[in-house]
Amino acid sequence: MVNLKGRSLLTLRDYSSDEIRFLLELSVKLKEKKRKTGSGELLKGKNIVLLFEKTSTRTRCAFETAAFDEGGRVTYLTNSQMGKKESLEDTAIILGRFYHGIAFRGFKQETVEDLARFSGVPVWNGLTDLYHPTQALADAMTLLEGVGKPAGETKWVFCGDGRNNVAVSLMIISAKLGLHFALLCPQELSPDPGLVQEMTGLAEERGGSLWIGRDREAALKEADAVYTDVWVSMGEEDRMEERIRLLKPYQVNRKLMALGRKGCLFLHCLPAFHDLNTGIGREVYEKYGLESMEVTDEVFRSSGSRVFDQAENRVHTIKAVMAATLVEPGSL
Ligand code: CP
């Protein structure tokens, strides 16, 4: 039996294929449980802190509602002393005395790793510069739910910045699960070659594959789903002009979707710039004349779009991560 009690989730690189499959199976079970009974007591008596340095809608709310559903209690902390009046080490030790688990969202992977090192309790990465592991779990769950085929017969394609935390996390989870994963990205925004080599080996051992390049037809051939993310991540706002130049040819639109299989699904971690109903979207329109960025409104709102299922699955997968790392496997 897989036993994750006491483990942190800092990156999916630290998790075996069996452990990831276990988390996905538990997520499906917890989704069904919520649908049938609404709530449970898996996290009863557990105190959880969300230490967030960056803004969030889905990740924060998914951690909170997942905890509430199973009887946990949550503190949302955005103005701590950490790194200002108090060292990371001291803050981590204190939070570890108060809480059973810590969710962190912030600028550096190093911070989430140090929190895990010093706190003595499970720490969950809710996004750093390098990885977004809880997002990738929800994405894989949504893909497999939506496509309905075994991992070794399922292909998805990420279009955009191939070095961003979401693209890299998708590459890792795909390799571990033996999915077929294609990364359609400009040469300038390609992921670390060392990681690519490692993940190619892992994917092939598990019956999957990893393809990286710029040929749209090759990338989209037999694709079951297309995934994209924003062109500029949090903290990179001054790069907008450069990213528009590099990524405009990689926009997900009707023409690109038509290169995939019939009924090809569309995925996005959200938030998305698909219309002019955001402040940044309007600024980009006024400056560069783009009505949408990484995905057109038409594809975003199409029948193949699974973006809101994906957002909902953040709750079920995060709940699975917290439960698996906080309670005995026999109670799950
Ligand atoms: N996808 C995601 O991480 O959403 P938030 O930034 O709203 O948490």
PDB file of C-alpha atoms in Angstrom, residues 19-226:
ATOM      1  CA  GLU A  19       2.428   7.468  -5.694  1.00  0.00           C
ATOM      2  CA  ILE A  20       1.060   9.829  -8.362  1.00  0.00           C
ATOM      3  CA  ARG A  21      -1.462   7.230  -9.548  1.00  0.00           C
ATOM      4  CA  PHE A  22      -2.476   6.699  -5.916  1.00  0.00           C
ATOM      5  CA  LEU A  23      -3.128  10.460  -5.489  1.00  0.00           C
ATOM      6  CA  LEU A  24      -5.179  10.570  -8.699  1.00  0.00           C
ATOM      7  CA  GLU A  25      -7.244   7.531  -7.678  1.00  0.00           C
ATOM      8  CA  LEU A  26      -7.835   9.085  -4.258  1.00  0.00           C
ATOM      9  CA  SER A  27      -8.887  12.360  -5.950  1.00  0.00           C
ATOM     10  CA  VAL A  28     -11.507  10.502  -8.006  1.00  0.00           C
ATOM     11  CA  LYS A  29     -12.742   8.770  -4.829  1.00  0.00           C
ATOM     12  CA  LEU A  30     -12.966  12.071  -2.920  1.00  0.00           C
ATOM     13  CA  LYS A  31     -14.762  13.764  -5.826  1.00  0.00           C
ATOM     14  CA  GLU A  32     -17.369  11.001  -5.781  1.00  0.00           C
ATOM     15  CA  LYS A  33     -17.609  11.215  -1.985  1.00  0.00           C
ATOM     16  CA  LYS A  34     -18.261  14.967  -2.154  1.00  0.00           C
ATOM     17  CA  ARG A  35     -20.910  14.440  -4.806  1.00  0.00           C
ATOM     18  CA  LYS A  36     -22.670  11.801  -2.680  1.00  0.00           C
ATOM     19  CA  THR A  37     -22.239  13.007   0.898  1.00  0.00           C
ATOM     20  CA  GLY A  38     -20.918  16.591   0.701  1.00  0.00           C
ATOM     21  CA  SER A  39     -18.401  16.301   3.507  1.00  0.00           C
ATOM     22  CA  GLY A  40     -16.313  14.062   5.759  1.00  0.00           C
ATOM     23  CA  GLU A  41     -13.915  14.100   8.689  1.00  0.00           C
ATOM     24  CA  LEU A  42     -10.585  13.091   7.172  1.00  0.00           C
ATOM     25  CA  LEU A  43      -8.953  16.368   8.237  1.00  0.00           C
ATOM     26  CA  LYS A  44     -10.839  16.808  11.519  1.00  0.00           C
ATOM     27  CA  GLY A  45      -8.563  18.393  14.122  1.00  0.00           C
ATOM     28  CA  LYS A  46      -5.973  19.401  11.492  1.00  0.00           C
ATOM     29  CA  ASN A  47      -4.758  23.009  11.383  1.00  0.00           C
ATOM     30  CA  ILE A  48      -3.482  24.178   8.011  1.00  0.00           C
ATOM     31  CA  VAL A  49      -1.744  27.442   7.120  1.00  0.00           C
ATOM     32  CA  LEU A  50      -1.631  28.931   3.634  1.00  0.00           C
ATOM     33  CA  LEU A  51       1.505  31.073   3.444  1.00  0.00           C
ATOM     34  CA  PHE A  52       1.043  33.013   0.196  1.00  0.00           C
ATOM     35  CA  GLU A  53       3.456  35.610  -1.230  1.00  0.00           C
ATOM     36  CA  LYS A  54       1.542  35.888  -4.534  1.00  0.00           C
ATOM     37  CA  THR A  55      -2.085  36.427  -5.497  1.00  0.00           C
ATOM     38  CA  SER A  56      -4.384  33.462  -6.077  1.00  0.00           C
ATOM     39  CA  THR A  57      -8.023  32.539  -6.603  1.00  0.00           C
ATOM     40  CA  ARG A  58      -8.115  28.786  -7.373  1.00  0.00           C
ATOM     41  CA  THR A  59      -5.193  27.553  -5.295  1.00  0.00           C
ATOM     42  CA  ARG A  60      -6.160  29.418  -2.141  1.00  0.00           C
ATOM     43  CA  CYS A  61      -9.849  28.560  -2.439  1.00  0.00           C
ATOM     44  CA  ALA A  62      -9.123  24.930  -3.337  1.00  0.00           C
ATOM     45  CA  PHE A  63      -6.960  24.465  -0.222  1.00  0.00           C
ATOM     46  CA  GLU A  64      -9.586  26.190   1.934  1.00  0.00           C
ATOM     47  CA  THR A  65     -12.667  24.378   0.616  1.00  0.00           C
ATOM     48  CA  ALA A  66     -10.857  21.024   0.516  1.00  0.00           C
ATOM     49  CA  ALA A  67      -9.932  21.455   4.189  1.00  0.00           C
ATOM     50  CA  PHE A  68     -13.438  22.679   5.167  1.00  0.00           C
ATOM     51  CA  ASP A  69     -15.062  19.716   3.361  1.00  0.00           C
ATOM     52  CA  GLU A  70     -13.136  17.291   5.550  1.00  0.00           C
ATOM     53  CA  GLY A  71     -13.306  19.173   8.860  1.00  0.00           C
ATOM     54  CA  GLY A  72      -9.918  20.962   8.722  1.00  0.00           C
ATOM     55  CA  ARG A  73      -9.235  24.547   9.898  1.00  0.00           C
ATOM     56  CA  VAL A  74      -7.324  27.062   7.805  1.00  0.00           C
ATOM     57  CA  THR A  75      -5.332  30.290   8.304  1.00  0.00           C
ATOM     58  CA  TYR A  76      -4.600  32.408   5.210  1.00  0.00           C
ATOM     59  CA  LEU A  77      -1.324  34.287   5.874  1.00  0.00           C
ATOM     60  CA  THR A  78      -0.108  36.938   3.433  1.00  0.00           C
ATOM     61  CA  ASN A  79       1.644  39.390   5.733  1.00  0.00           C
ATOM     62  CA  SER A  80       3.927  37.237   7.869  1.00  0.00           C
ATOM     63  CA  GLN A  81       7.231  38.396   9.355  1.00  0.00           C
ATOM     64  CA  MET A  82       9.119  35.745   7.305  1.00  0.00           C
ATOM     65  CA  GLY A  83      12.225  37.135   5.650  1.00  0.00           C
ATOM     66  CA  LYS A  84      11.547  40.643   7.026  1.00  0.00           C
ATOM     67  CA  LYS A  85      11.688  40.655  10.838  1.00  0.00           C
ATOM     68  CA  GLU A  86      12.136  36.891  11.196  1.00  0.00           C
ATOM     69  CA  SER A  87      14.241  34.312   9.398  1.00  0.00           C
ATOM     70  CA  LEU A  88      12.649  31.640   7.249  1.00  0.00           C
ATOM     71  CA  GLU A  89      14.056  29.005   9.606  1.00  0.00           C
ATOM     72  CA  ASP A  90      12.454  30.522  12.723  1.00  0.00           C
ATOM     73  CA  THR A  91       9.121  31.076  10.937  1.00  0.00           C
ATOM     74  CA  ALA A  92       9.096  27.496   9.666  1.00  0.00           C
ATOM     75  CA  ILE A  93       9.770  26.070  13.139  1.00  0.00           C
ATOM     76  CA  ILE A  94       6.964  28.183  14.632  1.00  0.00           C
ATOM     77  CA  LEU A  95       4.441  27.291  11.921  1.00  0.00           C
ATOM     78  CA  GLY A  96       5.388  23.631  12.396  1.00  0.00           C
ATOM     79  CA  ARG A  97       4.489  23.934  16.110  1.00  0.00           C
ATOM     80  CA  PHE A  98       1.097  25.562  15.341  1.00  0.00           C
ATOM     81  CA  TYR A  99      -0.008  23.687  12.231  1.00  0.00           C
ATOM     82  CA  HIS A 100      -0.198  20.144  10.892  1.00  0.00           C
ATOM     83  CA  GLY A 101       0.554  21.251   7.315  1.00  0.00           C
ATOM     84  CA  ILE A 102       1.772  24.309   5.365  1.00  0.00           C
ATOM     85  CA  ALA A 103       0.763  25.311   1.837  1.00  0.00           C
ATOM     86  CA  PHE A 104       3.182  27.788   0.251  1.00  0.00           C
ATOM     87  CA  ARG A 105       2.860  29.950  -2.863  1.00  0.00           C
ATOM     88  CA  GLY A 106       5.729  32.253  -3.678  1.00  0.00           C
ATOM     89  CA  PHE A 107       8.646  33.363  -5.733  1.00  0.00           C
ATOM     90  CA  LYS A 108      11.327  30.760  -5.081  1.00  0.00           C
ATOM     91  CA  GLN A 109      11.391  26.958  -5.054  1.00  0.00           C
ATOM     92  CA  GLU A 110      14.190  27.263  -2.508  1.00  0.00           C
ATOM     93  CA  THR A 111      11.728  28.827  -0.021  1.00  0.00           C
ATOM     94  CA  VAL A 112       9.253  25.930  -0.158  1.00  0.00           C
ATOM     95  CA  GLU A 113      12.135  23.468   0.191  1.00  0.00           C
ATOM     96  CA  ASP A 114      13.512  25.313   3.241  1.00  0.00           C
ATOM     97  CA  LEU A 115      10.046  25.453   4.826  1.00  0.00           C
ATOM     98  CA  ALA A 116       9.837  21.664   4.504  1.00  0.00           C
ATOM     99  CA  ARG A 117      13.368  21.274   5.902  1.00  0.00           C
ATOM    100  CA  PHE A 118      12.783  23.341   9.019  1.00  0.00           C
ATOM    101  CA  SER A 119       9.065  22.996   9.858  1.00  0.00           C
ATOM    102  CA  GLY A 120       8.889  19.246  10.525  1.00  0.00           C
ATOM    103  CA  VAL A 121       5.377  19.036   8.981  1.00  0.00           C
ATOM    104  CA  PRO A 122       4.194  18.334   5.413  1.00  0.00           C
ATOM    105  CA  VAL A 123       4.642  21.341   3.110  1.00  0.00           C
ATOM    106  CA  TRP A 124       2.689  21.584  -0.157  1.00  0.00           C
ATOM    107  CA  ASN A 125       3.892  23.675  -3.101  1.00  0.00           C
ATOM    108  CA  GLY A 126       1.040  25.899  -4.323  1.00  0.00           C
ATOM    109  CA  LEU A 127       3.286  27.403  -7.080  1.00  0.00           C
ATOM    110  CA  THR A 128       6.879  28.621  -7.208  1.00  0.00           C
ATOM    111  CA  ASP A 129       9.133  29.860 -10.004  1.00  0.00           C
ATOM    112  CA  LEU A 130       9.942  26.258 -10.993  1.00  0.00           C
ATOM    113  CA  TYR A 131       6.919  24.043 -10.335  1.00  0.00           C
ATOM    114  CA  HIS A 132       3.135  23.946  -9.872  1.00  0.00           C
ATOM    115  CA  PRO A 133       2.599  20.312  -8.791  1.00  0.00           C
ATOM    116  CA  THR A 134      -0.956  20.557  -7.415  1.00  0.00           C
ATOM    117  CA  GLN A 135      -1.998  22.138 -10.736  1.00  0.00           C
ATOM    118  CA  ALA A 136      -0.478  19.271 -12.727  1.00  0.00           C
ATOM    119  CA  LEU A 137      -2.355  16.701 -10.619  1.00  0.00           C
ATOM    120  CA  ALA A 138      -5.676  18.425 -11.383  1.00  0.00           C
ATOM    121  CA  ASP A 139      -4.722  18.680 -15.057  1.00  0.00           C
ATOM    122  CA  ALA A 140      -3.864  14.984 -15.387  1.00  0.00           C
ATOM    123  CA  MET A 141      -7.090  14.071 -13.574  1.00  0.00           C
ATOM    124  CA  THR A 142      -9.121  16.245 -15.971  1.00  0.00           C
ATOM    125  CA  LEU A 143      -7.311  14.887 -19.032  1.00  0.00           C
ATOM    126  CA  LEU A 144      -7.828  11.226 -18.104  1.00  0.00           C
ATOM    127  CA  GLU A 145     -11.458  11.864 -17.051  1.00  0.00           C
ATOM    128  CA  GLY A 146     -12.207  13.757 -20.272  1.00  0.00           C
ATOM    129  CA  VAL A 147     -10.417  11.483 -22.737  1.00  0.00           C
ATOM    130  CA  GLY A 148     -11.355   8.168 -21.091  1.00  0.00           C
ATOM    131  CA  LYS A 149      -8.411   6.169 -22.500  1.00  0.00           C
ATOM    132  CA  PRO A 150      -5.427   4.585 -20.675  1.00  0.00           C
ATOM    133  CA  ALA A 151      -2.426   6.891 -20.154  1.00  0.00           C
ATOM    134  CA  GLY A 152      -0.327   5.087 -22.798  1.00  0.00           C
ATOM    135  CA  GLU A 153      -2.954   5.863 -25.468  1.00  0.00           C
ATOM    136  CA  THR A 154      -3.517   9.497 -24.448  1.00  0.00           C
ATOM    137  CA  LYS A 155      -1.697  12.480 -25.936  1.00  0.00           C
ATOM    138  CA  TRP A 156      -1.764  16.106 -24.869  1.00  0.00           C
ATOM    139  CA  VAL A 157       0.073  19.132 -26.195  1.00  0.00           C
ATOM    140  CA  PHE A 158       1.230  22.233 -24.341  1.00  0.00           C
ATOM    141  CA  CYS A 159       1.507  25.375 -26.549  1.00  0.00           C
ATOM    142  CA  GLY A 160       3.422  28.363 -25.233  1.00  0.00           C
ATOM    143  CA  ASP A 161       6.267  29.085 -22.825  1.00  0.00           C
ATOM    144  CA  GLY A 162       7.960  25.698 -22.445  1.00  0.00           C
ATOM    145  CA  ARG A 163       9.980  26.785 -19.420  1.00  0.00           C
ATOM    146  CA  ASN A 164       7.159  27.950 -17.215  1.00  0.00           C
ATOM    147  CA  ASN A 165       6.237  26.156 -13.989  1.00  0.00           C
ATOM    148  CA  VAL A 166       3.045  24.674 -15.473  1.00  0.00           C
ATOM    149  CA  ALA A 167       4.671  23.347 -18.674  1.00  0.00           C
ATOM    150  CA  VAL A 168       7.532  21.808 -16.672  1.00  0.00           C
ATOM    151  CA  SER A 169       5.138  20.204 -14.162  1.00  0.00           C
ATOM    152  CA  LEU A 170       3.047  18.756 -17.018  1.00  0.00           C
ATOM    153  CA  MET A 171       6.193  17.321 -18.585  1.00  0.00           C
ATOM    154  CA  ILE A 172       7.089  15.634 -15.274  1.00  0.00           C
ATOM    155  CA  ILE A 173       3.650  14.197 -14.538  1.00  0.00           C
ATOM    156  CA  SER A 174       3.317  12.988 -18.143  1.00  0.00           C
ATOM    157  CA  ALA A 175       6.633  11.136 -17.965  1.00  0.00           C
ATOM    158  CA  LYS A 176       5.749   9.563 -14.615  1.00  0.00           C
ATOM    159  CA  LEU A 177       2.326   8.408 -15.839  1.00  0.00           C
ATOM    160  CA  GLY A 178       3.529   7.260 -19.274  1.00  0.00           C
ATOM    161  CA  LEU A 179       1.400   9.801 -21.179  1.00  0.00           C
ATOM    162  CA  HIS A 180       2.334  11.130 -24.625  1.00  0.00           C
ATOM    163  CA  PHE A 181       3.275  14.786 -24.162  1.00  0.00           C
ATOM    164  CA  ALA A 182       4.218  17.308 -26.843  1.00  0.00           C
ATOM    165  CA  LEU A 183       5.599  20.753 -26.073  1.00  0.00           C
ATOM    166  CA  LEU A 184       5.072  23.235 -28.900  1.00  0.00           C
ATOM    167  CA  CYS A 185       7.225  26.217 -27.940  1.00  0.00           C
ATOM    168  CA  PRO A 186       9.678  28.725 -29.408  1.00  0.00           C
ATOM    169  CA  GLN A 187      13.361  27.730 -29.246  1.00  0.00           C
ATOM    170  CA  GLU A 188      13.992  30.707 -26.913  1.00  0.00           C
ATOM    171  CA  LEU A 189      11.415  29.372 -24.420  1.00  0.00           C
ATOM    172  CA  SER A 190      12.488  25.719 -24.371  1.00  0.00           C
ATOM    173  CA  PRO A 191      12.852  23.837 -21.067  1.00  0.00           C
ATOM    174  CA  ASP A 192      16.143  22.816 -19.459  1.00  0.00           C
ATOM    175  CA  PRO A 193      17.810  20.153 -21.692  1.00  0.00           C
ATOM    176  CA  GLY A 194      18.921  18.091 -18.665  1.00  0.00           C
ATOM    177  CA  LEU A 195      15.326  17.816 -17.416  1.00  0.00           C
ATOM    178  CA  VAL A 196      14.108  17.012 -20.936  1.00  0.00           C
ATOM    179  CA  GLN A 197      16.617  14.170 -21.231  1.00  0.00           C
ATOM    180  CA  GLU A 198      15.639  12.753 -17.828  1.00  0.00           C
ATOM    181  CA  MET A 199      11.888  12.997 -18.550  1.00  0.00           C
ATOM    182  CA  THR A 200      12.248  11.508 -22.049  1.00  0.00           C
ATOM    183  CA  GLY A 201      13.903   8.445 -20.511  1.00  0.00           C
ATOM    184  CA  LEU A 202      11.220   8.127 -17.823  1.00  0.00           C
ATOM    185  CA  ALA A 203       8.354   8.579 -20.316  1.00  0.00           C
ATOM    186  CA  GLU A 204       9.729   5.923 -22.682  1.00  0.00           C
ATOM    187  CA  GLU A 205      10.267   3.418 -19.845  1.00  0.00           C
ATOM    188  CA  ARG A 206       6.592   3.866 -18.930  1.00  0.00           C
ATOM    189  CA  GLY A 207       5.128   3.551 -22.435  1.00  0.00           C
ATOM    190  CA  GLY A 208       4.761   7.286 -23.073  1.00  0.00           C
ATOM    191  CA  SER A 209       6.758   9.831 -25.062  1.00  0.00           C
ATOM    192  CA  LEU A 210       8.044  13.387 -24.918  1.00  0.00           C
ATOM    193  CA  TRP A 211       8.283  15.551 -28.043  1.00  0.00           C
ATOM    194  CA  ILE A 212       9.530  19.155 -28.136  1.00  0.00           C
ATOM    195  CA  GLY A 213       9.585  21.353 -31.209  1.00  0.00           C
ATOM    196  CA  ARG A 214       8.036  23.983 -33.427  1.00  0.00           C
ATOM    197  CA  ASP A 215       6.190  21.918 -36.060  1.00  0.00           C
ATOM    198  CA  ARG A 216       2.462  22.428 -35.383  1.00  0.00           C
ATOM    199  CA  GLU A 217       1.265  19.488 -37.490  1.00  0.00           C
ATOM    200  CA  ALA A 218       3.710  17.091 -35.810  1.00  0.00           C
ATOM    201  CA  ALA A 219       2.841  18.350 -32.322  1.00  0.00           C
ATOM    202  CA  LEU A 220      -0.920  18.179 -32.804  1.00  0.00           C
ATOM    203  CA  LYS A 221      -1.008  14.832 -34.663  1.00  0.00           C
ATOM    204  CA  GLU A 222      -3.460  12.538 -32.825  1.00  0.00           C
ATOM    205  CA  ALA A 223      -3.692  14.973 -29.898  1.00  0.00           C
ATOM    206  CA  ASP A 224      -6.532  14.308 -27.456  1.00  0.00           C
ATOM    207  CA  ALA A 225      -6.110  17.664 -25.701  1.00  0.00           C
ATOM    208  CA  VAL A 226      -4.396  21.024 -26.145  1.00  0.00           C
TER     209      VAL A 226
END
